[in-house]
Amino acid sequence: MNDAVVSRSVAIVNAQGLHARPACLIVKTANGFDCELTLHLGGGSADCRSIMEMIMLVSPQGAAGRVEARGAGAEAAVEAIASLFADGFGEAYD
Amino acid sequence: MRRLRGSVVSEGLARGEALVVATGEVYVPEGRVAEAMVEREVQRFDRAVAATRRDIEVLRNEARQHLGEMTEIIGTYLAFLGDEATLLGPVRRLVREERYNATYATFRRFSDVSRELEGLPEPLPSRVPDLVDIKRRIIGHLRGGRGPVAELERLRRKVVIIADDLSPTQTAKLDRDKVLAFVTDRGGPASHTAILARHLGIPAVVGLGNVTKAVRSGDHVIVDGMLGEVIVTPDDESVRQFQSKSRKLAASRKKVHLGHGVAHTRDRTEIRILGNIDRGEQVPALQELGIEGVGLFRTEFLFLGRRMPDEEEQRLHYGRLLADMAPHPICIRTMDFGADKWDHRVGGQHEENPFLGMRAIRLSFAHETLFRTQLRAILRASPAGNCRIMFPMIMDVGEFRRAVGILRSVQDELRAEGQAYDPNTKIGAMIEVPSAALTVENLLREVDFLSLGTNDLTQYTLAVDRTNPLVANLFDPHHPSVLRLISDTSEACLRVGCPLSACGEMAGTSDYTPVLIGLGLTTLSMASRRVPLVVPRIAKLHLAECRDLAQAMLAADDAAHARRLLDDFHRKASTRSRR
């Protein structure tokens, strides 16, 4: 069992912040992996499989933090989640 | 009698019986179970969640078919229903640690979370109705029901729906033929109710504050979705005024009968209207509207049965259709299947990316025997009327040539057999892949006509799969890039005098009518039920204004900008027509 923690910095670039739709996207992505996935953002942290915990971080555009994974496929998982952020969850930037 | 004011999010007039729909809270009294029953209670909860999840999946699939924009909202429900950390885990803990029964534990946890959300900044409080809806559904299953009462699924009479706001899951299963209008306490132009009403083409007045308190189910109401007024238990005089107003509105809508299949703008520009059909029974409805010709006959439905129709069956079908519409043209599009609809019969394989995969003309090339059978049937039917053949999803002139090559060889075969066919059958292609639009000059040297398939053109230009709820909101046919391709295609056709029509959803959406006309389209092909919406819109347009609009939209930064320009155009047009 590989228990090394893998982490990647993320930031919210889309205008509407981390609302329900992006959170739903993160949950869907996280469910494709077996590892533990935690999002640390703006002073709080949330389980990437919990839509509620993530939206309750109330993270607006500009908020920064990191996504952390531990367990099987950790590397690929943080990569996948980080690219959702980088992509602005497919939403508008301005 | 009482008059209430709200804002119009979908225009129209309606009068009828009110049905006040409860979207509100369930209340569950505190209750506990014996220690020995705790694990059973947890399992009961898990089963209720699983059942709710299945309900939501069904609703999402239904919504996907007729309520595009709602699908994504319903999709987030599944994420809520899988939230172990905040919702499911704590409910199980309440059962295990406090010995609460599953019903109360669900009620308690969901209500606590809702309260927490209400204290947070927007848009979090607006998720509360979703949580309330999910809570009601789980509790409904726990109480042994089949989820909440399906009050909107089987309406006996036509009703005016009065609600706080409608939840997306309620609207997904709505019995649409029985709804006269929507009136709600809350909501704005972007609310679930507004989106749905515009989609259904029925009036909706929202933001009345307390209409659910002011009206009781069974009350007689008038909904004036022009002024934004709702009259509860109207007096005789108000009813008379309403009747005369709706007669005028109906008359203005019913007058849709096209002389020679042509509609006119204010400046007398001719716009030819053609029909889209997928079966022969739809021809009379077109003829009643005065439509002369079919711009798109989708042949897929012929193949949807359990058995492949043979050549003779197909020939009879095409022949009947051509004879019914003669002497006016019918444009028959050859099989336009996605691989997903074929695999059970021709042994297709799973594709990672089916929209970019084996579909439409590519599938016809891959299964040439089936393709040749269809072409034989169409050609043999062609003497019955005015037949045109159109190939779907053509990528470039090379692919068009290949399809025509097969057609020519089928013609040779028929000639050798002594079978009759119309040798002058016109042959054209759909423009629905950006590569075809970008190289349209080459295609124009070989086609007899072209037709724009705006749905696929939008999907492929923007790289957006509109059936994917995660990105469906990015599906914007008015995006300047899509308009650019349409504009270039239309100009190129005009230069060489090649007939061009638009037959995608855009052509039948009155919202987009000025854009297409402004881009140079003069033939629009649409389903018969779209005609009464599009033709009156054409009559209010002026070609020069449409051109200005199209030029401005082409220069827009993005879809949102183009949308604002279009909305401004509509707003100006409607103030002018009111004056």
XYZ file of C-alpha atoms in Angstrom:
673
model
C 0.000 0.000 0.000
C 1.479 3.274 -1.048
C 0.490 5.884 1.488
C 2.512 8.810 0.216
C 0.528 12.000 0.000
C 0.457 13.636 -3.404
C -0.600 17.240 -3.593
C -1.074 19.904 -6.246
C -1.946 23.596 -5.900
C -5.246 24.762 -7.313
C -6.996 28.095 -7.681
C -10.492 29.144 -8.637
C -10.425 30.920 -11.959
C -14.067 30.811 -13.022
C -16.233 33.815 -12.172
C -18.918 32.027 -10.194
C -16.582 30.247 -7.773
C -16.993 26.756 -6.396
C -20.789 26.425 -6.592
C -22.860 23.270 -7.004
C -22.062 22.524 -10.631
C -18.265 22.534 -10.290
C -18.540 20.642 -7.003
C -20.651 18.036 -8.774
C -17.952 17.789 -11.438
C -15.293 17.211 -8.766
C -17.415 14.505 -7.104
C -17.864 12.729 -10.414
C -14.149 12.845 -11.115
C -13.211 11.766 -7.576
C -15.548 8.792 -7.804
C -13.433 7.488 -10.660
C -10.529 6.902 -8.243
C -10.004 4.785 -5.156
C -7.747 7.090 -3.173
C -8.674 9.543 -0.436
C -9.056 13.018 -1.921
C -9.169 16.200 0.106
C -9.509 19.767 -1.032
C -7.951 22.532 1.088
C -9.212 25.902 0.007
C -9.444 29.314 1.646
C -8.722 28.050 5.154
C -11.187 25.145 5.099
C -11.007 21.597 3.840
C -13.486 19.245 2.218
C -13.779 15.656 1.085
C -13.797 15.678 -2.732
C -16.614 13.146 -2.678
C -18.865 15.439 -0.637
C -20.663 18.046 -2.729
C -21.983 19.708 0.428
C -18.593 20.065 2.122
C -17.180 21.596 -1.009
C -19.916 24.136 -1.636
C -19.855 25.073 2.027
C -16.261 26.197 1.635
C -17.888 29.192 -0.115
C -14.888 29.730 -2.357
C -15.103 32.696 -4.693
C -13.031 33.405 -7.773
C -9.387 33.902 -6.782
C -9.432 31.523 -3.818
C -6.360 29.288 -3.781
C -5.329 26.133 -2.022
C -4.375 22.560 -2.836
C -5.817 19.175 -3.547
C -4.328 16.203 -1.720
C -4.569 12.483 -2.371
C -3.428 9.418 -0.519
C -3.628 5.863 -1.807
C -3.938 4.044 -5.078
C -3.868 6.249 -8.159
C -3.163 9.374 -6.085
C -0.988 10.939 -8.757
C -3.572 10.624 -11.519
C -6.386 11.729 -9.221
C -4.810 15.042 -8.174
C -3.913 15.620 -11.801
C -7.520 15.134 -12.874
C -8.963 17.366 -10.155
C -6.328 20.069 -10.676
C -7.115 20.202 -14.373
C -10.808 20.807 -13.607
C -9.769 23.869 -11.618
C -7.324 25.040 -14.281
C -10.114 24.730 -16.800
C -12.429 26.942 -14.728
C -14.779 23.945 -14.683
C -15.619 24.872 -18.241
C -17.196 28.130 -17.091
C -16.631 31.761 -17.988
C -13.709 33.617 -16.470
C -15.031 37.170 -16.453
C -61.930 38.985 -7.164
C -58.274 39.783 -6.559
C -55.609 41.046 -8.882
C -51.959 40.140 -8.315
C -48.904 41.423 -10.118
C -45.777 39.526 -11.086
C -43.281 39.468 -13.886
C -43.783 37.770 -17.212
C -41.160 35.173 -18.051
C -43.156 33.530 -20.838
C -45.901 35.266 -22.816
C -49.455 34.123 -23.421
C -52.977 34.098 -21.978
C -54.687 31.370 -19.977
C -57.788 30.847 -17.895
C -58.780 27.835 -15.850
C -58.808 25.982 -12.594
C -55.912 26.489 -10.208
C -53.888 23.619 -8.843
C -51.798 24.708 -5.894
C -48.767 22.470 -5.769
C -47.138 21.883 -2.427
C -43.399 21.938 -2.739
C -43.008 22.623 0.947
C -41.723 20.817 3.950
C -42.614 17.432 5.298
C -42.750 17.231 9.044
C -41.568 14.168 10.921
C -42.000 13.774 14.699
C -39.079 12.507 16.761
C -39.108 8.704 17.055
C -36.705 5.986 18.182
C -36.228 2.278 17.518
C -35.147 -0.539 19.829
C -31.405 -1.219 20.059
C -31.843 -4.560 18.278
C -33.510 -2.847 15.313
C -30.802 -0.294 14.694
C -28.922 -2.116 11.940
C -32.155 -2.979 10.165
C -33.081 0.677 10.321
C -29.758 1.631 8.723
C -30.382 -0.857 5.917
C -33.863 0.548 5.446
C -32.322 3.995 5.026
C -29.763 2.710 2.509
C -32.523 1.079 0.482
C -34.565 4.302 0.480
C -31.529 6.241 -0.755
C -30.917 3.681 -3.492
C -34.579 3.860 -4.541
C -34.450 7.663 -4.611
C -31.298 7.511 -6.679
C -33.064 5.276 -9.192
C -36.019 7.686 -9.318
C -33.675 10.572 -10.037
C -31.891 8.650 -12.768
C -35.207 7.949 -14.453
C -36.216 11.587 -14.163
C -32.909 12.698 -15.562
C -33.304 10.486 -18.594
C -36.788 11.817 -19.206
C -35.613 15.367 -18.796
C -32.781 14.746 -21.228
C -35.312 13.988 -23.906
C -37.438 17.080 -23.644
C -36.022 19.519 -21.122
C -32.377 19.988 -22.108
C -31.546 22.689 -19.610
C -33.047 20.902 -16.627
C -30.928 17.797 -17.046
C -27.831 19.236 -15.461
C -29.715 20.548 -12.439
C -31.209 17.123 -11.859
C -27.724 15.651 -12.281
C -26.495 17.462 -9.173
C -29.149 15.601 -7.164
C -27.174 12.410 -7.678
C -24.115 14.057 -6.150
C -26.197 15.053 -3.122
C -27.479 11.493 -2.863
C -23.901 10.185 -2.794
C -22.620 12.629 -0.193
C -21.384 10.351 2.593
C -19.516 12.988 4.581
C -22.305 15.521 5.060
C -25.584 13.758 4.414
C -25.652 9.958 4.390
C -22.965 9.256 7.036
C -24.459 11.598 9.622
C -27.957 10.127 9.102
C -26.601 6.630 9.785
C -24.786 7.959 12.847
C -28.008 9.482 14.159
C -29.648 6.073 13.846
C -26.779 4.146 15.398
C -25.862 6.547 18.167
C -29.187 8.132 19.039
C -31.392 5.189 18.002
C -33.561 7.584 15.967
C -35.699 5.881 13.370
C -34.503 6.376 9.792
C -37.340 8.740 8.914
C -36.632 11.140 11.741
C -32.851 10.872 11.296
C -33.234 11.823 7.621
C -35.566 14.683 8.449
C -33.266 15.942 11.204
C -30.007 15.836 9.257
C -31.338 17.317 6.024
C -33.159 20.067 7.912
C -29.994 20.937 9.864
C -27.939 21.177 6.695
C -30.618 23.306 5.013
C -30.566 25.699 7.940
C -26.811 25.947 7.702
C -27.015 26.728 3.975
C -29.573 29.434 4.596
C -27.070 31.300 6.747
C -24.451 31.344 3.983
C -24.160 33.847 1.109
C -25.946 33.340 -2.212
C -26.085 31.109 -4.214
C -25.951 28.559 -1.372
C -29.424 29.289 0.069
C -30.899 28.630 -3.354
C -29.814 24.979 -3.046
C -32.195 24.537 -0.104
C -35.226 23.651 -2.274
C -33.134 20.866 -3.812
C -32.321 19.431 -0.389
C -35.973 19.709 0.645
C -36.975 17.860 -2.498
C -34.442 15.062 -1.922
C -35.452 14.791 1.727
C -39.118 14.429 0.779
C -38.246 11.707 -1.682
C -36.168 9.647 0.756
C -38.819 10.015 3.441
C -41.493 9.048 0.933
C -39.653 5.787 0.267
C -39.099 5.171 3.989
C -42.813 5.551 4.557
C -43.406 2.847 1.983
C -44.713 5.117 -0.746
C -43.227 5.424 -4.189
C -41.669 8.733 -3.380
C -43.710 11.910 -3.108
C -47.196 12.081 -4.556
C -46.874 12.406 -8.266
C -49.397 15.191 -8.467
C -48.105 16.621 -11.712
C -47.760 13.344 -13.582
C -51.375 12.415 -14.120
C -53.504 15.508 -14.213
C -57.164 14.837 -14.918
C -58.091 18.264 -16.177
C -56.241 21.160 -17.659
C -54.973 23.360 -14.851
C -53.041 26.494 -14.027
C -50.170 25.394 -11.798
C -49.642 27.619 -8.775
C -46.438 26.912 -6.861
C -43.759 28.371 -4.689
C -41.259 27.464 -7.381
C -41.173 24.163 -9.213
C -38.395 21.739 -8.475
C -36.633 20.286 -11.513
C -37.701 16.781 -10.605
C -41.340 17.834 -10.502
C -41.151 19.362 -13.918
C -39.406 16.406 -15.513
C -42.464 14.209 -15.227
C -45.016 16.927 -15.781
C -48.089 15.992 -17.791
C -47.416 18.692 -20.317
C -50.644 18.630 -22.270
C -52.650 19.495 -19.173
C -50.794 22.585 -18.049
C -52.315 25.923 -19.078
C -49.888 28.242 -17.297
C -47.479 28.582 -14.403
C -47.777 31.118 -11.600
C -45.194 31.151 -8.839
C -44.265 32.974 -5.639
C -40.609 33.117 -6.442
C -38.358 32.885 -9.421
C -37.040 35.106 -12.161
C -36.249 34.728 -15.838
C -33.665 32.046 -15.028
C -35.827 29.994 -12.653
C -36.741 26.398 -13.382
C -40.320 27.458 -14.022
C -39.377 30.117 -16.554
C -37.139 27.807 -18.530
C -39.814 25.159 -18.645
C -42.643 27.527 -19.607
C -40.711 28.980 -22.503
C -39.836 25.489 -23.605
C -43.498 24.452 -23.575
C -44.686 27.724 -25.057
C -47.174 28.412 -22.268
C -47.557 31.608 -20.233
C -45.743 32.021 -16.927
C -45.939 34.837 -14.403
C -43.463 34.612 -11.527
C -42.374 36.508 -8.451
C -45.876 37.181 -7.066
C -44.595 36.717 -3.501
C -47.567 34.981 -1.895
C -49.769 33.640 -4.637
C -49.735 30.160 -3.091
C -51.466 31.687 -0.059
C -53.902 33.809 -2.064
C -55.199 31.000 -4.275
C -56.734 27.651 -3.372
C -56.830 24.610 -5.610
C -60.020 24.731 -7.654
C -60.193 28.533 -7.746
C -60.944 30.053 -11.119
C -57.960 32.115 -12.299
C -56.985 34.221 -15.273
C -53.302 34.449 -16.157
C -52.441 37.455 -18.278
C -48.953 36.629 -19.381
C -48.774 39.808 -21.453
C -49.266 42.256 -18.582
C -47.989 39.998 -15.800
C -51.327 39.961 -14.029
C -53.114 37.118 -12.284
C -56.823 37.511 -11.480
C -58.184 35.185 -8.808
C -61.953 34.417 -8.992
C -62.515 37.060 -11.693
C -65.874 38.835 -12.114
C -67.915 38.570 -15.319
C -66.504 41.776 -16.734
C -62.899 40.565 -16.350
C -63.785 37.260 -17.967
C -65.352 39.087 -20.935
C -62.275 41.274 -21.326
C -60.070 38.191 -21.154
C -62.110 36.397 -23.794
C -61.932 39.222 -26.243
C -58.214 39.600 -25.649
C -57.510 35.931 -26.169
C -59.683 35.831 -29.304
C -57.517 38.566 -30.763
C -54.340 36.751 -29.794
C -55.586 33.453 -31.187
C -56.659 35.118 -34.428
C -53.243 36.649 -34.863
C -51.680 33.240 -34.299
C -54.109 31.199 -36.354
C -53.792 33.297 -39.464
C -50.782 31.208 -40.322
C -51.486 29.923 -43.752
C -48.748 30.390 -46.230
C -49.511 31.344 -49.807
C -47.334 29.032 -51.920
C -45.291 28.056 -48.892
C -43.801 31.515 -48.555
C -43.733 33.946 -45.613
C -42.883 37.616 -46.001
C -40.931 40.055 -43.872
C -42.173 43.654 -43.438
C -40.129 44.669 -46.436
C -41.617 41.801 -48.495
C -38.499 39.619 -48.522
C -39.651 36.099 -49.330
C -38.782 33.353 -46.863
C -39.681 29.865 -48.032
C -40.908 27.535 -45.291
C -40.404 23.789 -45.680
C -41.361 20.952 -43.370
C -39.260 18.524 -41.343
C -40.873 15.118 -40.987
C -39.923 11.645 -39.946
C -42.994 9.770 -41.079
C -45.614 10.020 -43.771
C -48.510 10.837 -41.444
C -47.028 14.264 -40.889
C -47.619 15.458 -44.461
C -51.272 16.605 -44.028
C -50.298 18.898 -41.136
C -47.807 20.598 -43.432
C -50.353 20.944 -46.206
C -52.879 22.555 -43.848
C -50.330 25.260 -43.171
C -49.851 25.817 -46.885
C -46.340 24.403 -46.862
C -45.068 23.222 -50.215
C -42.221 20.806 -49.782
C -40.256 18.853 -47.221
C -36.745 20.104 -46.477
C -35.831 17.153 -44.318
C -37.279 13.671 -44.235
C -35.430 11.729 -41.559
C -35.443 8.096 -42.575
C -34.120 6.705 -39.278
C -37.509 5.934 -37.818
C -38.104 3.412 -40.609
C -35.274 1.385 -39.146
C -36.198 1.593 -35.521
C -38.321 -1.541 -35.479
C -36.982 -4.898 -34.511
C -36.461 -5.879 -38.115
C -34.675 -4.102 -40.929
C -37.187 -2.958 -43.548
C -36.373 -4.528 -46.893
C -36.108 -2.653 -50.167
C -39.743 -3.146 -51.098
C -41.070 -1.852 -47.775
C -38.866 1.193 -48.015
C -39.820 1.832 -51.635
C -43.528 1.767 -50.797
C -43.029 4.165 -47.929
C -40.952 6.679 -49.909
C -43.260 6.378 -52.905
C -46.381 7.155 -50.875
C -44.733 10.156 -49.322
C -43.479 11.522 -52.632
C -46.914 11.095 -54.205
C -48.634 12.858 -51.276
C -46.410 15.916 -51.575
C -46.142 15.988 -55.393
C -45.385 18.138 -57.304
C -43.504 19.719 -54.401
C -40.125 18.358 -53.393
C -39.251 15.962 -50.625
C -35.664 15.882 -49.517
C -34.872 12.394 -48.267
C -31.878 12.210 -45.987
C -30.167 8.843 -46.043
C -29.707 6.989 -42.750
C -28.250 9.251 -40.093
C -27.595 6.912 -37.200
C -25.183 7.161 -34.374
C -23.285 3.966 -33.699
C -25.186 3.598 -30.432
C -28.408 2.845 -32.266
C -26.894 0.183 -34.450
C -24.791 -2.064 -32.335
C -27.564 -4.491 -31.495
C -28.054 -5.218 -35.156
C -24.836 -4.797 -37.001
C -22.498 -5.684 -34.190
C -20.905 -2.286 -33.655
C -18.348 -1.837 -30.971
C -18.107 0.425 -27.982
C -16.633 3.789 -28.856
C -14.960 6.158 -26.420
C -16.240 9.133 -28.341
C -19.298 8.164 -30.360
C -20.069 11.656 -31.647
C -16.645 11.692 -33.243
C -16.954 8.098 -34.289
C -18.749 5.738 -36.589
C -21.976 7.537 -37.405
C -24.130 8.942 -40.207
C -22.526 8.673 -43.669
C -19.504 6.869 -42.209
C -21.781 4.097 -41.038
C -23.396 3.941 -44.481
C -19.965 3.499 -46.041
C -19.103 0.815 -43.510
C -22.353 -1.042 -44.209
C -22.577 -0.452 -47.912
C -25.122 -3.197 -48.542
C -27.665 -1.487 -46.280
C -26.829 1.864 -47.840
C -27.301 0.496 -51.355
C -30.628 -1.043 -50.367
C -31.847 2.328 -49.148
C -30.623 4.099 -52.276
C -32.301 1.488 -54.503
C -35.570 1.982 -52.639
C -35.390 5.788 -52.881
C -34.460 5.762 -56.581
C -37.161 3.280 -57.464
C -39.690 5.473 -55.602
C -38.414 8.673 -57.260
C -40.795 8.705 -60.289
C -43.726 9.033 -57.825
C -42.970 12.679 -57.124
C -40.292 15.314 -56.763
C -37.463 13.494 -55.045
C -34.219 14.834 -53.638
C -31.506 12.888 -51.874
C -29.335 14.326 -49.138
C -26.286 12.784 -47.421
C -25.701 13.508 -43.726
C -22.486 14.540 -41.990
C -20.447 15.027 -45.127
C -16.915 16.079 -44.211
C -15.665 17.338 -47.567
C -16.181 17.023 -51.300
C -14.220 13.754 -51.377
C -16.720 12.121 -49.085
C -19.602 13.552 -51.084
C -18.066 12.142 -54.267
C -17.775 8.739 -52.648
C -21.469 8.772 -51.689
C -22.463 9.940 -55.171
C -20.259 7.201 -56.641
C -22.252 4.571 -54.802
C -25.482 6.237 -55.899
C -24.357 6.217 -59.544
C -23.445 2.560 -59.366
C -26.876 1.792 -57.890
C -28.420 3.726 -60.790
C -26.399 1.643 -63.269
C -27.593 -1.496 -61.567
C -31.238 -0.376 -61.793
C -30.846 0.566 -65.433
C -29.362 -2.846 -66.210
C -32.343 -4.451 -64.483
C -34.742 -2.258 -66.408
C -36.092 -0.607 -63.257
C -37.474 2.927 -63.580
C -36.026 5.859 -61.659
C -35.933 9.615 -62.062
C -32.486 10.379 -63.534
C -32.807 14.063 -62.603
C -33.036 13.470 -58.877
C -31.187 16.330 -57.182
C -28.386 15.348 -54.818
C -27.163 17.418 -51.913
C -25.328 17.378 -48.621
C -25.840 18.474 -45.060
C -23.440 21.095 -43.757
C -23.061 20.041 -40.165
C -19.352 19.446 -39.735
C -17.110 22.547 -39.611
C -14.756 20.995 -42.192
C -17.568 20.988 -44.744
C -18.472 24.604 -44.020
C -14.836 25.656 -44.254
C -14.366 23.985 -47.648
C -17.838 24.714 -48.961
C -16.460 26.226 -52.184
C -15.253 22.770 -53.234
C -18.554 21.134 -52.355
C -20.417 23.770 -54.314
C -18.813 22.585 -57.525
C -20.571 19.219 -57.191
C -23.758 19.494 -55.138
C -27.230 20.444 -56.379
C -28.181 21.911 -52.978
C -26.998 22.216 -49.375
C -28.765 22.179 -46.047
C -27.440 23.440 -42.713
C -27.755 21.059 -39.773
C -27.293 23.558 -36.989
C -27.365 21.142 -34.048
C -24.369 19.126 -35.121
C -22.649 22.186 -36.541
C -22.879 23.793 -33.104
C -21.785 20.644 -31.315
C -18.730 20.139 -33.503
C -17.725 23.786 -33.692
C -17.874 24.371 -29.949
C -16.780 20.842 -28.966
C -19.861 20.622 -26.746
C -21.971 17.511 -26.361
C -25.331 18.913 -25.410
C -26.513 15.582 -24.055
C -23.730 15.781 -21.470
C -25.278 17.630 -18.535
C -21.889 18.853 -17.390
C -21.391 20.959 -20.492
C -24.868 21.299 -22.011
C -25.022 24.913 -20.819
C -22.233 25.722 -23.277
C -24.318 24.621 -26.260
C -24.948 27.979 -27.926
C -25.976 28.002 -31.602
C -25.662 31.794 -31.482
C -21.943 31.606 -30.697
C -20.155 33.921 -33.170
C -18.074 31.003 -34.484
C -21.177 29.030 -35.487
C -22.711 32.136 -37.037
C -19.484 32.721 -38.965
C -19.684 29.261 -40.543
C -23.347 29.790 -41.425
C -22.595 33.210 -42.879
C -19.680 31.948 -45.001
C -21.747 29.027 -46.275
C -24.660 31.264 -47.153
C -22.483 33.803 -48.979
C -20.722 31.088 -50.955
C -24.055 29.562 -51.982
C -25.393 32.926 -53.025
C -22.349 33.577 -55.223
C -22.928 30.436 -57.298
C -26.717 30.357 -56.998
C -26.859 27.081 -55.088
C -30.047 26.549 -53.058
C -29.376 26.538 -49.307
C -31.794 25.795 -46.491
C -31.470 25.429 -42.745
C -33.171 22.421 -41.225
C -31.727 22.218 -37.708
C -33.454 23.215 -34.521
C -32.295 26.791 -34.999
C -34.455 27.116 -38.137
C -37.588 26.276 -36.128
C -36.806 28.507 -33.151
C -38.424 31.924 -33.551
C -35.793 33.412 -31.277
C -33.189 32.762 -33.976
C -35.307 33.645 -37.005
C -33.913 37.205 -37.378
C -30.356 35.873 -37.074
C -30.743 33.308 -39.837
C -32.508 35.766 -42.124
C -29.798 38.321 -41.385
C -27.171 35.744 -42.337
C -28.789 35.372 -45.738
C -30.983 32.285 -45.327
C -34.167 32.408 -47.389
C -35.369 28.837 -46.847
C -36.134 27.471 -43.393
C -37.229 23.901 -42.805
C -38.976 23.014 -39.541
C -41.512 20.744 -37.867
C -45.129 21.782 -38.524
C -45.744 22.741 -34.892
C -42.955 25.320 -35.125
C -44.510 27.112 -38.098
C -47.131 29.129 -36.141
C -44.334 30.456 -33.942
C -41.845 31.302 -36.653
C -44.075 32.753 -39.381
C -45.595 35.590 -37.274
C -42.069 36.460 -36.208
C -40.954 36.722 -39.828
C -43.811 39.133 -40.552
C -42.431 41.541 -37.924
C -38.881 41.554 -39.263
C -37.166 43.839 -41.698
C -34.298 42.453 -43.743
C -32.014 45.440 -43.131
C -32.498 45.196 -39.348
C -31.811 41.454 -39.434
C -28.619 42.049 -41.352
C -27.432 44.620 -38.832
C -28.207 42.202 -36.013
C -26.333 39.372 -37.702
C -23.291 41.562 -38.375
C -23.201 42.688 -34.747
C -23.536 39.106 -33.488
C -20.789 37.903 -35.818
C -18.485 40.455 -34.236
C -19.462 39.520 -30.664
C -16.801 38.351 -28.204
C -18.587 35.226 -27.068
C -21.969 33.549 -26.818
C -23.095 35.675 -23.873
C -22.339 38.860 -25.772
C -24.152 37.600 -28.876
C -27.094 36.589 -26.680
C -27.298 40.106 -25.195
C -27.413 41.591 -28.682
C -30.188 39.200 -29.663
C -32.174 39.888 -26.482
C -31.884 43.643 -27.084
C -33.143 43.145 -30.612
C -36.185 41.213 -29.367
C -36.868 43.774 -26.651
C -36.820 46.647 -29.127
C -39.055 44.723 -31.509
C -41.628 43.976 -28.821
C -41.800 47.582 -27.545
C -42.290 48.710 -31.121
C -45.118 46.278 -31.741
C -46.811 47.311 -28.474
C -46.754 50.986 -29.396
